[in-house]
GROMACS .gro file of C-alpha atoms in nm:
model
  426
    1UNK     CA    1   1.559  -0.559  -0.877
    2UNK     CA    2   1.812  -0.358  -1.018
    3UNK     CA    3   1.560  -0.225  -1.175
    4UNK     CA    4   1.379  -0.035  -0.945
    5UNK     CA    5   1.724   0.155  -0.885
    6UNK     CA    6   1.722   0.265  -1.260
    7UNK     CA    7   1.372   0.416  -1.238
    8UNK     CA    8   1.448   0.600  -0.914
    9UNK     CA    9   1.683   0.766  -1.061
   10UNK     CA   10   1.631   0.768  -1.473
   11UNK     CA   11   1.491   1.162  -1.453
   12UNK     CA   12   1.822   1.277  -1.497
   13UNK     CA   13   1.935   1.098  -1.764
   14UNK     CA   14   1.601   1.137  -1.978
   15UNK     CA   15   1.696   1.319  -2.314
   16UNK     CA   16   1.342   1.511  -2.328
   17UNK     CA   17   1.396   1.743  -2.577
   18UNK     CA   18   1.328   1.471  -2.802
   19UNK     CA   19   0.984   1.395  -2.648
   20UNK     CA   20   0.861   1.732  -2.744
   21UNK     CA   21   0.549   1.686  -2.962
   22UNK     CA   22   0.209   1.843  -3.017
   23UNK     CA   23  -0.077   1.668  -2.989
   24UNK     CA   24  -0.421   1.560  -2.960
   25UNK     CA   25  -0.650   1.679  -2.615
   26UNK     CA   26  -0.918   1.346  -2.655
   27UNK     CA   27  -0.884   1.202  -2.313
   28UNK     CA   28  -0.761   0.839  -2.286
   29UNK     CA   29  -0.846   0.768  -2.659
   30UNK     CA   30  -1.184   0.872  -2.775
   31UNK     CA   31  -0.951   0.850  -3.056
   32UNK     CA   32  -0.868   0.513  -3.243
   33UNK     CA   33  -1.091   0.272  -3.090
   34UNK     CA   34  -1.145   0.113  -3.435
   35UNK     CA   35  -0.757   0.070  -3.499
   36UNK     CA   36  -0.613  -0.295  -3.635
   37UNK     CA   37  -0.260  -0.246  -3.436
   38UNK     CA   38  -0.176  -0.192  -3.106
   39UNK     CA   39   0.206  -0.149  -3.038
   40UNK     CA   40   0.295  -0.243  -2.645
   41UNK     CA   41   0.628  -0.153  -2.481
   42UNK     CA   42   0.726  -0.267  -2.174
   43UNK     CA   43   1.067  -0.367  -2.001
   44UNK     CA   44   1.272  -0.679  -2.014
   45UNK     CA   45   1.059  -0.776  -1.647
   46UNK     CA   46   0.757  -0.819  -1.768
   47UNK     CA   47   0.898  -1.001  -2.076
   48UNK     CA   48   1.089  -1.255  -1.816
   49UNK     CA   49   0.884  -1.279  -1.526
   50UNK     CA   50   0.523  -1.239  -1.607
   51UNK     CA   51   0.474  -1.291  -1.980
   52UNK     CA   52   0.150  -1.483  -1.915
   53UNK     CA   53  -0.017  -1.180  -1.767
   54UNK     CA   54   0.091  -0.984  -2.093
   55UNK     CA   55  -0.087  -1.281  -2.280
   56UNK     CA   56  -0.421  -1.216  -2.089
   57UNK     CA   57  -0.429  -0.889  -2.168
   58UNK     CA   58  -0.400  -0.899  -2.517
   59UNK     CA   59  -0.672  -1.236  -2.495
   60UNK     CA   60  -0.913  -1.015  -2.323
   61UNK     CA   61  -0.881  -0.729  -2.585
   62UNK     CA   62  -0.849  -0.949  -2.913
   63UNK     CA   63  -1.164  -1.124  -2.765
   64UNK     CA   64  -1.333  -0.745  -2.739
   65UNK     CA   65  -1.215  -0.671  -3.095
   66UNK     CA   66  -1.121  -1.005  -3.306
   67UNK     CA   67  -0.858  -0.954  -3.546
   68UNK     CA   68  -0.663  -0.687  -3.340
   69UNK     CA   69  -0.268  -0.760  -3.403
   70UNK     CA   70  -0.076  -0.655  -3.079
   71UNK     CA   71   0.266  -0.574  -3.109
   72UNK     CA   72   0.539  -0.604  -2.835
   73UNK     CA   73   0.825  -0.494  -2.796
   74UNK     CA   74   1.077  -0.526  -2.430
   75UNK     CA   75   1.322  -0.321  -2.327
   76UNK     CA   76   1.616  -0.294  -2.079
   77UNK     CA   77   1.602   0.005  -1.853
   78UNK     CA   78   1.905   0.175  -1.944
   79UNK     CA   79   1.793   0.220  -2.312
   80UNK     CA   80   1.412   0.276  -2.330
   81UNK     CA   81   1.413   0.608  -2.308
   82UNK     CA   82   1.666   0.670  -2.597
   83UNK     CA   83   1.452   0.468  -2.830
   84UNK     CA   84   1.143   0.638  -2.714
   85UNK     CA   85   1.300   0.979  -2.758
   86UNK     CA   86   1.408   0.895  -3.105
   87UNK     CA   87   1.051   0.726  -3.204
   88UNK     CA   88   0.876   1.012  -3.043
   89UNK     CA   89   1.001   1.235  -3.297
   90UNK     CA   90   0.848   1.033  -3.599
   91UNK     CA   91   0.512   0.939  -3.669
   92UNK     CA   92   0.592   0.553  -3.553
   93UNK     CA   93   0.496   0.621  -3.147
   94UNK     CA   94   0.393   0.343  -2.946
   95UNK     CA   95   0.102   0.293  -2.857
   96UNK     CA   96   0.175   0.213  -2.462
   97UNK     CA   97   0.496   0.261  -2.289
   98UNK     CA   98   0.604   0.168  -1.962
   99UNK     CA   99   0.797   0.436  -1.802
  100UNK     CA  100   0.924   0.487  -1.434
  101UNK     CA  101   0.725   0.686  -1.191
  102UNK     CA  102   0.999   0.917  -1.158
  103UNK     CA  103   1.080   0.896  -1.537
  104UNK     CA  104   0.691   1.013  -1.635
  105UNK     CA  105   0.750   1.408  -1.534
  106UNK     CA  106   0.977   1.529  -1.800
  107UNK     CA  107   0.766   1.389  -2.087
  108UNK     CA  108   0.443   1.488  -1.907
  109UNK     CA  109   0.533   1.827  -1.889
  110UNK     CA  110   0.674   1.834  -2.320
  111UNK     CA  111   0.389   1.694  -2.370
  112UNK     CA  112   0.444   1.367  -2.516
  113UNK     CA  113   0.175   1.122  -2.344
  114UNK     CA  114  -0.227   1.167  -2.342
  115UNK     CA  115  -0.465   1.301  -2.079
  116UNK     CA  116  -0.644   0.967  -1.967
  117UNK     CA  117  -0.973   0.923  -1.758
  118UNK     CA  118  -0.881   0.780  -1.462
  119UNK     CA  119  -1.235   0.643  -1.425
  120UNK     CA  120  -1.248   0.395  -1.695
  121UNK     CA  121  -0.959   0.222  -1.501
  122UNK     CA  122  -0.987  -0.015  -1.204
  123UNK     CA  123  -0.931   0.088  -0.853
  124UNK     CA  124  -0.842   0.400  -0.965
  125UNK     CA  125  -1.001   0.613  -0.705
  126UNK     CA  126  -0.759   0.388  -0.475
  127UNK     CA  127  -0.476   0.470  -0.661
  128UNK     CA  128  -0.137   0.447  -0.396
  129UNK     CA  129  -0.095   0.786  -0.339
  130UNK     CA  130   0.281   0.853  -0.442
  131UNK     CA  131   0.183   0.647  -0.813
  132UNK     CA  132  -0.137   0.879  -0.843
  133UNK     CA  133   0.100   1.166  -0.812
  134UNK     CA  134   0.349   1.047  -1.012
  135UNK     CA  135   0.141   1.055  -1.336
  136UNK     CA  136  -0.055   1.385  -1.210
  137UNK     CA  137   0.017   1.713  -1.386
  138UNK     CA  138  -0.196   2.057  -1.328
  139UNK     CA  139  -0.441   1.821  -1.225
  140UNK     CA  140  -0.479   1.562  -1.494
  141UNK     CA  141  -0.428   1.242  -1.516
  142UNK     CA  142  -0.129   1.157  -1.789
  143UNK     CA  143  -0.072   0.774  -1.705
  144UNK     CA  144  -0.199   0.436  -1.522
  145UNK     CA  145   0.016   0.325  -1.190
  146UNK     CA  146   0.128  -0.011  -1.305
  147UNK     CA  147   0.301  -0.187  -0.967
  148UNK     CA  148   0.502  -0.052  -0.677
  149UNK     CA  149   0.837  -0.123  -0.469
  150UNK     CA  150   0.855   0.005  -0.131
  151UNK     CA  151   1.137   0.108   0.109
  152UNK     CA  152   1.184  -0.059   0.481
  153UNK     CA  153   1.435  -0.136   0.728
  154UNK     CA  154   1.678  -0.414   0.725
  155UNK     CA  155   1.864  -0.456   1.042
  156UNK     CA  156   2.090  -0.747   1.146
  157UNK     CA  157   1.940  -0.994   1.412
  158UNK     CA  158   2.267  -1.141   1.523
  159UNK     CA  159   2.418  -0.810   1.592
  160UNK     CA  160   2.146  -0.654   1.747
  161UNK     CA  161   2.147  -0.966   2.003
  162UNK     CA  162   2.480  -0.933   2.083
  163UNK     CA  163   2.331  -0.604   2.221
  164UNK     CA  164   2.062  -0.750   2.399
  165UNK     CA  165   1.773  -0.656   2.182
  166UNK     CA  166   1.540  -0.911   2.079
  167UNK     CA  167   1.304  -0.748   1.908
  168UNK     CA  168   1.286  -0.455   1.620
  169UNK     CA  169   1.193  -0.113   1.743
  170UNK     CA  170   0.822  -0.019   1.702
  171UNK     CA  171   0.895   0.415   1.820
  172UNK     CA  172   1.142   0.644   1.703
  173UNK     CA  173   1.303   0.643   2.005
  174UNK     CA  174   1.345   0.209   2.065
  175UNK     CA  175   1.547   0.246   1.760
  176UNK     CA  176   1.748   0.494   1.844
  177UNK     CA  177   1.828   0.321   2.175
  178UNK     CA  178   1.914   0.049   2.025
  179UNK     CA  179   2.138   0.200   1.774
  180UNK     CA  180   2.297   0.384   2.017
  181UNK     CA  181   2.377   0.045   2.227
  182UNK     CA  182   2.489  -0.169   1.865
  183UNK     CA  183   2.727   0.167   1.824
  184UNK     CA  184   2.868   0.113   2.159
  185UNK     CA  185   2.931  -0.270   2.106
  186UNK     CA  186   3.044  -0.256   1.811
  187UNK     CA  187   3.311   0.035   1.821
  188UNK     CA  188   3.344   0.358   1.598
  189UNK     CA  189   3.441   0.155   1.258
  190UNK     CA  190   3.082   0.009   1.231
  191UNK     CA  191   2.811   0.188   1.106
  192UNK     CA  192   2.516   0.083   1.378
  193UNK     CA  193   2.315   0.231   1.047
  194UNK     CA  194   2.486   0.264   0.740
  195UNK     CA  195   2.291   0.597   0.586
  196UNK     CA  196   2.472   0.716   0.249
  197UNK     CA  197   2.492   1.103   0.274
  198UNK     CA  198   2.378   1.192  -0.027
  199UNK     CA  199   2.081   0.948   0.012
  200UNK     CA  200   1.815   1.212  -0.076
  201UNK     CA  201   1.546   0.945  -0.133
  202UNK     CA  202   1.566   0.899   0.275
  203UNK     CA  203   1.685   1.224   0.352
  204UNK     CA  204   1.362   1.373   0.222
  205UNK     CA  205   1.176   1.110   0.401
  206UNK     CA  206   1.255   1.287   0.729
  207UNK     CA  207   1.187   1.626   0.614
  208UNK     CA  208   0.793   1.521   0.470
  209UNK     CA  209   0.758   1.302   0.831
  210UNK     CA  210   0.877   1.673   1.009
  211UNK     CA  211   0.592   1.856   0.745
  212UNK     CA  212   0.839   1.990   0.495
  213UNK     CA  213   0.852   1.943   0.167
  214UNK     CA  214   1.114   1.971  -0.153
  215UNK     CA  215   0.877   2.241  -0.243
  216UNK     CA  216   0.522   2.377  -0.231
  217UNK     CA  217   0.307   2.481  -0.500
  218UNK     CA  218   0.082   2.825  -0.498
  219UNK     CA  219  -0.153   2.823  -0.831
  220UNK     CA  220   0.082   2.725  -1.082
  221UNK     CA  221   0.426   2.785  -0.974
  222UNK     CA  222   0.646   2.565  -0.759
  223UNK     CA  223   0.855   2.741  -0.450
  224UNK     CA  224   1.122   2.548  -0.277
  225UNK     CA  225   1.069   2.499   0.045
  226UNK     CA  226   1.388   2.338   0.214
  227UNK     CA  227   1.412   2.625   0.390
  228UNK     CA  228   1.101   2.660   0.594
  229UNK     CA  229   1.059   2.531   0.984
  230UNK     CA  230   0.963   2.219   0.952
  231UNK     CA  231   1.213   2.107   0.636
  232UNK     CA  232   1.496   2.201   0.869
  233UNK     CA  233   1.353   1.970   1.174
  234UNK     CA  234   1.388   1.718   0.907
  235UNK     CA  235   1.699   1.744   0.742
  236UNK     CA  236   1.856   1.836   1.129
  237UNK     CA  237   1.688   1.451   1.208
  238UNK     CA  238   1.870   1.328   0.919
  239UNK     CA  239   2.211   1.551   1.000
  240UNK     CA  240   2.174   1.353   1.374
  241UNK     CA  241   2.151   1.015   1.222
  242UNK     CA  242   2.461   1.074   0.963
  243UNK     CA  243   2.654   1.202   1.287
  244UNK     CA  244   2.608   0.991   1.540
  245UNK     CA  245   2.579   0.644   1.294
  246UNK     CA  246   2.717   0.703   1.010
  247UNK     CA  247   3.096   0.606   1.003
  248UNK     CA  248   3.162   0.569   0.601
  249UNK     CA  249   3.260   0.807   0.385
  250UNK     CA  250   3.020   1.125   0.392
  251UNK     CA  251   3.035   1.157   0.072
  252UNK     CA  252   2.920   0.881  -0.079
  253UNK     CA  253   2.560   0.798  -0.245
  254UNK     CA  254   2.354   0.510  -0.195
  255UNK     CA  255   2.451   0.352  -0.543
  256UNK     CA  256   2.686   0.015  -0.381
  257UNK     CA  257   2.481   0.008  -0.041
  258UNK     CA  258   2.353  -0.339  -0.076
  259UNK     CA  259   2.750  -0.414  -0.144
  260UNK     CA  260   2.905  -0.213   0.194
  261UNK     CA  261   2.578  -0.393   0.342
  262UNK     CA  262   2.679  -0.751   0.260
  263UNK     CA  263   3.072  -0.705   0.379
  264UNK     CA  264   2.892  -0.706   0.729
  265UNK     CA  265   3.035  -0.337   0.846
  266UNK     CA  266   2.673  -0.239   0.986
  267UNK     CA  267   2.327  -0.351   1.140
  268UNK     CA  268   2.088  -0.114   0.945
  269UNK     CA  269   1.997   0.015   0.643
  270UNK     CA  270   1.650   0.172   0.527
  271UNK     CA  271   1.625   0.109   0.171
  272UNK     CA  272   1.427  -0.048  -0.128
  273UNK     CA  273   1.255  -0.330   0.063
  274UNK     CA  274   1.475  -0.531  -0.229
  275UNK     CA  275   1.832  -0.417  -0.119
  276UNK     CA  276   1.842  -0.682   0.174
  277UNK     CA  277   1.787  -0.911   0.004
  278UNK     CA  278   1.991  -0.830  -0.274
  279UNK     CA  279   2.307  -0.784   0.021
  280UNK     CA  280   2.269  -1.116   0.116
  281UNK     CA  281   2.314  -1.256  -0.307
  282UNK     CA  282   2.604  -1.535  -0.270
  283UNK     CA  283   2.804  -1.274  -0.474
  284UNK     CA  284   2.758  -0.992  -0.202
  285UNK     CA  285   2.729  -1.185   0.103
  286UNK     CA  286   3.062  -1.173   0.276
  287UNK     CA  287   2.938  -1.246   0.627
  288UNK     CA  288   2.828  -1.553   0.551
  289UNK     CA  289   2.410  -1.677   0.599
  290UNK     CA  290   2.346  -1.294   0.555
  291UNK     CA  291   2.012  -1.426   0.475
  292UNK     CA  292   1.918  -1.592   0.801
  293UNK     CA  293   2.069  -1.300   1.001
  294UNK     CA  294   1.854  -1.016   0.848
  295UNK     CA  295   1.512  -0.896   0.934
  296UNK     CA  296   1.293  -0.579   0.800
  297UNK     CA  297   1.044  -0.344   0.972
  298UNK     CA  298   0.875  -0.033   0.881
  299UNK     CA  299   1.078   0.191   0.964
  300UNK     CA  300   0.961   0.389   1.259
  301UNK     CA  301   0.962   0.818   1.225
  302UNK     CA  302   1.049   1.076   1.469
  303UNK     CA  303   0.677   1.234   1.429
  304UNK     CA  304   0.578   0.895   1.591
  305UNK     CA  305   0.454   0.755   1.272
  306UNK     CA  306   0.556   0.558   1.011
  307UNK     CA  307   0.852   0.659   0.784
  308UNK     CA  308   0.699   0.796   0.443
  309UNK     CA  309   0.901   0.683   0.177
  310UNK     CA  310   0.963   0.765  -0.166
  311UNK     CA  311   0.758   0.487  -0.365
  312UNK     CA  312   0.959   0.377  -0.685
  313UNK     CA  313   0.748   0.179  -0.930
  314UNK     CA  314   0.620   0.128  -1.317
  315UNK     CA  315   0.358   0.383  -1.481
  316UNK     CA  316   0.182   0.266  -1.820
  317UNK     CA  317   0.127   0.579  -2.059
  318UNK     CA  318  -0.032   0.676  -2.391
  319UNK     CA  319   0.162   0.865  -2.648
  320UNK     CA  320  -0.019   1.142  -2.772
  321UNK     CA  321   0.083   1.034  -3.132
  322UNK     CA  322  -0.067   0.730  -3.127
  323UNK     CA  323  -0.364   0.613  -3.321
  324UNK     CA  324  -0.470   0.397  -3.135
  325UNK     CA  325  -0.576   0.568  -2.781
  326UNK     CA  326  -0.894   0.407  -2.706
  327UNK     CA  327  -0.774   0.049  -2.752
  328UNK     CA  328  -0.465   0.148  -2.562
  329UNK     CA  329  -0.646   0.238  -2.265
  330UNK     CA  330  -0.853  -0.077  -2.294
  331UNK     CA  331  -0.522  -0.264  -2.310
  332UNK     CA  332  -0.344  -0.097  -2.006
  333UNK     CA  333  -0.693  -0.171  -1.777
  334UNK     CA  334  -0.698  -0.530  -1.919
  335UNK     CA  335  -0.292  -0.537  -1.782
  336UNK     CA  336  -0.325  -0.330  -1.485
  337UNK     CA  337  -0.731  -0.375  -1.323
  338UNK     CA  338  -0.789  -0.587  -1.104
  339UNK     CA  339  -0.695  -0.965  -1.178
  340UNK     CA  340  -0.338  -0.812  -1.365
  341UNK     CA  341  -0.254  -0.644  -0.983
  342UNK     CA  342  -0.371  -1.046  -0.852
  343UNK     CA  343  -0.086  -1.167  -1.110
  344UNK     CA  344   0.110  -0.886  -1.029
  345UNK     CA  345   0.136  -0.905  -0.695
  346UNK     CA  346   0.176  -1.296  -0.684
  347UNK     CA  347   0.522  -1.235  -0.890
  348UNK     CA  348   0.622  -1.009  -0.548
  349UNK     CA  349   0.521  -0.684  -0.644
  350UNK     CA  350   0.327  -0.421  -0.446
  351UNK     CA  351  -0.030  -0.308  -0.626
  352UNK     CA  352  -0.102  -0.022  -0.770
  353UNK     CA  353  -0.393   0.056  -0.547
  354UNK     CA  354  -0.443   0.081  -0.151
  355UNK     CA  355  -0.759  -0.251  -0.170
  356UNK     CA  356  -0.521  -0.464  -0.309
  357UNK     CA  357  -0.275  -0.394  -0.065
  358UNK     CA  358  -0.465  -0.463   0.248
  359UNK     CA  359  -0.419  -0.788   0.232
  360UNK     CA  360  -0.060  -0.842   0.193
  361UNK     CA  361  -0.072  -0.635   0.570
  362UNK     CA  362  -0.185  -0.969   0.676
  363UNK     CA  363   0.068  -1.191   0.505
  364UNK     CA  364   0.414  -1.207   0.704
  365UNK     CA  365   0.582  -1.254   0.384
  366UNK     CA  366   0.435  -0.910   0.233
  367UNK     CA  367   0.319  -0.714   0.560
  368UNK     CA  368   0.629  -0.507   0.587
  369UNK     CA  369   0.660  -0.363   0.245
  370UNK     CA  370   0.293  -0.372   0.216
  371UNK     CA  371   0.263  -0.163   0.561
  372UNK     CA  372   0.572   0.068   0.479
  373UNK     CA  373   0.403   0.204   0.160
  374UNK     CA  374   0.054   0.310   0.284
  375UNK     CA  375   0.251   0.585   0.366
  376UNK     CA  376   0.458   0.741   0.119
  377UNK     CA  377   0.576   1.089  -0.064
  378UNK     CA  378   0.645   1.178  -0.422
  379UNK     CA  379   0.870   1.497  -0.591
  380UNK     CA  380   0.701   1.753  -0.675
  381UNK     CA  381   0.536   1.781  -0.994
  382UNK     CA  382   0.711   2.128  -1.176
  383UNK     CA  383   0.790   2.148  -1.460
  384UNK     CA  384   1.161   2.197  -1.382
  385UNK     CA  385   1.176   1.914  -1.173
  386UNK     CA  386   1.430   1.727  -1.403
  387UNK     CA  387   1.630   2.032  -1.409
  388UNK     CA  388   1.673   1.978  -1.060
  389UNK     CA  389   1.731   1.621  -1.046
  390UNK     CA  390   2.040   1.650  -1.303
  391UNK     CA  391   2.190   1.926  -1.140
  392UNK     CA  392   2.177   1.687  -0.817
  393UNK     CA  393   2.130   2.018  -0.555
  394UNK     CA  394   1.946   1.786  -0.294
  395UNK     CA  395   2.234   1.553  -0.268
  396UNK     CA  396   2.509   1.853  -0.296
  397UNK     CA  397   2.300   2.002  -0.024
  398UNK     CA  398   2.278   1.668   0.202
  399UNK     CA  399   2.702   1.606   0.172
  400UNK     CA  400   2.749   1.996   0.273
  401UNK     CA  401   2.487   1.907   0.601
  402UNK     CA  402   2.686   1.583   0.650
  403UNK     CA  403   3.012   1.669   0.601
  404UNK     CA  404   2.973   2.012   0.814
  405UNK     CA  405   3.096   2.216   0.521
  406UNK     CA  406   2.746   2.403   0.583
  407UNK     CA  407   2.486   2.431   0.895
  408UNK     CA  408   2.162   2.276   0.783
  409UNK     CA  409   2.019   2.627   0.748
  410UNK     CA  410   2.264   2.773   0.552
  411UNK     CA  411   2.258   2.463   0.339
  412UNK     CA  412   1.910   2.462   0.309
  413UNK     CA  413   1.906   2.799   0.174
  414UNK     CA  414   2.128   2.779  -0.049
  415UNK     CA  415   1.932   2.436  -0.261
  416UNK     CA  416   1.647   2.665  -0.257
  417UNK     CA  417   1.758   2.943  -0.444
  418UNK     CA  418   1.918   2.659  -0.677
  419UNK     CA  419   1.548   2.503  -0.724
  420UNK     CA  420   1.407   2.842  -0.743
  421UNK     CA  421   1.612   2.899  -1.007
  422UNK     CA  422   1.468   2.598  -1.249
  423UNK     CA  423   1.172   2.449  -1.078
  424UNK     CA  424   0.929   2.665  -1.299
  425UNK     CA  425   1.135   2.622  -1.675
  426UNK     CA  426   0.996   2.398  -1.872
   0.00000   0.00000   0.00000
């Protein structure tokens, strides 16, 4: 679970001058299909929780070309993306590396992983939109979604009942109603929904539901857009919710909200679909049964339609060093086509593709995760994106909005010319 967090938010650690490399334009390996090694990486979760589906994969290619030795090697989040740095500057690549959706950008853009064919992959033409995105640059296709983790509501039962709501809001406006009557029960100290400020993962949620965007793109260049009518209907949605339900500390990010979640000091939070759970952990769980007293719902929008939310997930990519392209792609379909997304999403993940998730709609232990991310956004894909991340100027913006330091306009403003500045540097 924790995870999921990392990748969100690994961009701004990434050290991608060390990805820099030239290489080869062969889509998805027309190159190295007669290679004798194939070198996998992937993180410490596939190694612990679905090793047999990593064993399939290399049985259906070893089967394809006997004598093939695979390679793996696992890796904890936190330190992948040194060790691919440092490899990616020698001749001793990878062959396949698993990388975060929001991690794939900076290397994408230096460089580092190959153009693929998206149509020699399963289900790619139903590719979840914010994954497809995720490994899209200038309009090619640089990786292979691998599995998704969506974001939903979790609100309290208990407390809601004491309110005299039985059921979880379907409109925009039933949950506000009922936030507005678990604020008035339960006093100013309680958060009826505990929204970290400098959340910009749900802040920019409201502003893609109001039309707006982070930033558009004309040809080739990237121009914020915070600015512009409808990203201020957005971010003034968010401003309302902050004001009127927000009673932490404005300045605070979302990093310890399954934590303030689990000490029982608020009814909702709209988060990874994971951070409910992970509230109600024996370790976090100070109310006591947190477990029994929590329920999630796709979170409802003002537009009148569901929330979009930022999709985190896993993206499989080729190295342009490697020798061994065309057996790499053959390895990632084997992994990610269609019976890997069957083992996939029995371990509890979301697919990477919209027929696979169709049916989890229909299963009440997947439908509101499953539901939540048919509908989803992504950041944009400039070149200067990472730029932007690590200076942090949407959450800088977000605490000046929440805090009232700045009006949402002037606030607004001023994170575009601070994109502006970057979004375009490579």
């Amino acid at each position: 679970m924790k995870r999921k967090l990392i990748a969100a938010i690994g961009v701004a650690g990434i050290m991608i001058g060390a990805a820099a490399c030239g290489g080869s334009d062969k889509k998805d390996g027309a190159a190295g299909g007669d290679a004798k090694e194939l070198t996998v990486w992937l993180t410490v979760d596939a190694q612990k929780n679905w090793p047999e589906l990593v064993k399939a994969a290399d049985d259906a290619i070893v089967a394809k070309h006997p004598g093939l030795k695979i390679n793996h090697e696992y890796y904890g989040w936190p330190d992948k993306n040194a060790k691919l740095d440092a490899v990616l500057a020698t001749d001793k690549a990878p062959d396949v590396v698993e990388m975060g959706n929001s991690e794939m950008l900076p290397y994408t853009v230096k460089g580092a992983f190959a153009e693929v064919d998206p149509s020699k992959f399963d289900n790619s033409a139903g590719w979840l939109d914010a994954l497809k995105a995720s490994v899209t640059y200038n309009g090619k296709i640089y990786g292979v979604p691998y599995y998704a983790g969506g974001r939903t509501a979790t609100w309290r039962k208990d407390i809601a009942a004491d309110s005299g709501i039985t059921a979880t809001p379907k409109t925009y406006a039933e949950l506000t109603a009922d936030l507005d009557k678990i604020q008035a029960k339960q006093g100013d100290k309680f958060s009826a929904w505990y929204q970290p400020t400098r959340d910009w993962y749900a802040a920019m949620s409201f502003v893609y539901d109001a039309g707006g965007s982070i930033a558009k793109q004309d040809g080739d260049k990237f121009k914020a857009n915070l600015s512009s009518p409808e990203s201020i209907k957005g971010l003034t949605e968010f401003k309302n919710v902050v004001d009127k339900y927000m009673k932490n500390d404005k300045t605070k990010d979302e990093a310890d909200r399954p934590i303030v979640y689990g000490q029982g000091k608020s009814a909702l939070v709209f988060s990874p679909a994971w951070e409910g759970a992970n509230a109600a952990l024996p370790e976090n769980d100070k109310v006591g049964k947190l477990a029994e007293k929590i329920e999630s719902f796709v979170m409802p929008a003002p537009s009148g339609k569901a929330m979009p939310v930022f999709l985190g997930g896993s993206d499989l990519a080729v190295p342009v060093k490697s020798k061994a392209q065309a057996l790499a792609a053959e390895w990632i379909n084997a992994f990610t086509g269609t019976q890997g997304q069957k083992g996939l999403v029995a371990k509890g993940n979301l697919p990477n593709n919209k027929a696979d998730l169709a049916p989890l709609k229909a299963d009440p232990k997947t439908a509101v995760p499953a539901t939540a991310a048919e509908s989803s956004w992504f950041v944009p894909m400039a070149p200067g994106w990472g730029q932007v991340e690590k200076a942090k100027t949407l959450q800088d913006m977000l605490q000046a909005i929440g805090t009232g330091k700045k009006t949402v306009e002037a606030a607004a403003k001023d994170a575009d010319a601070a994109i502006d500045k970057v979004i375009n540097t490579k």
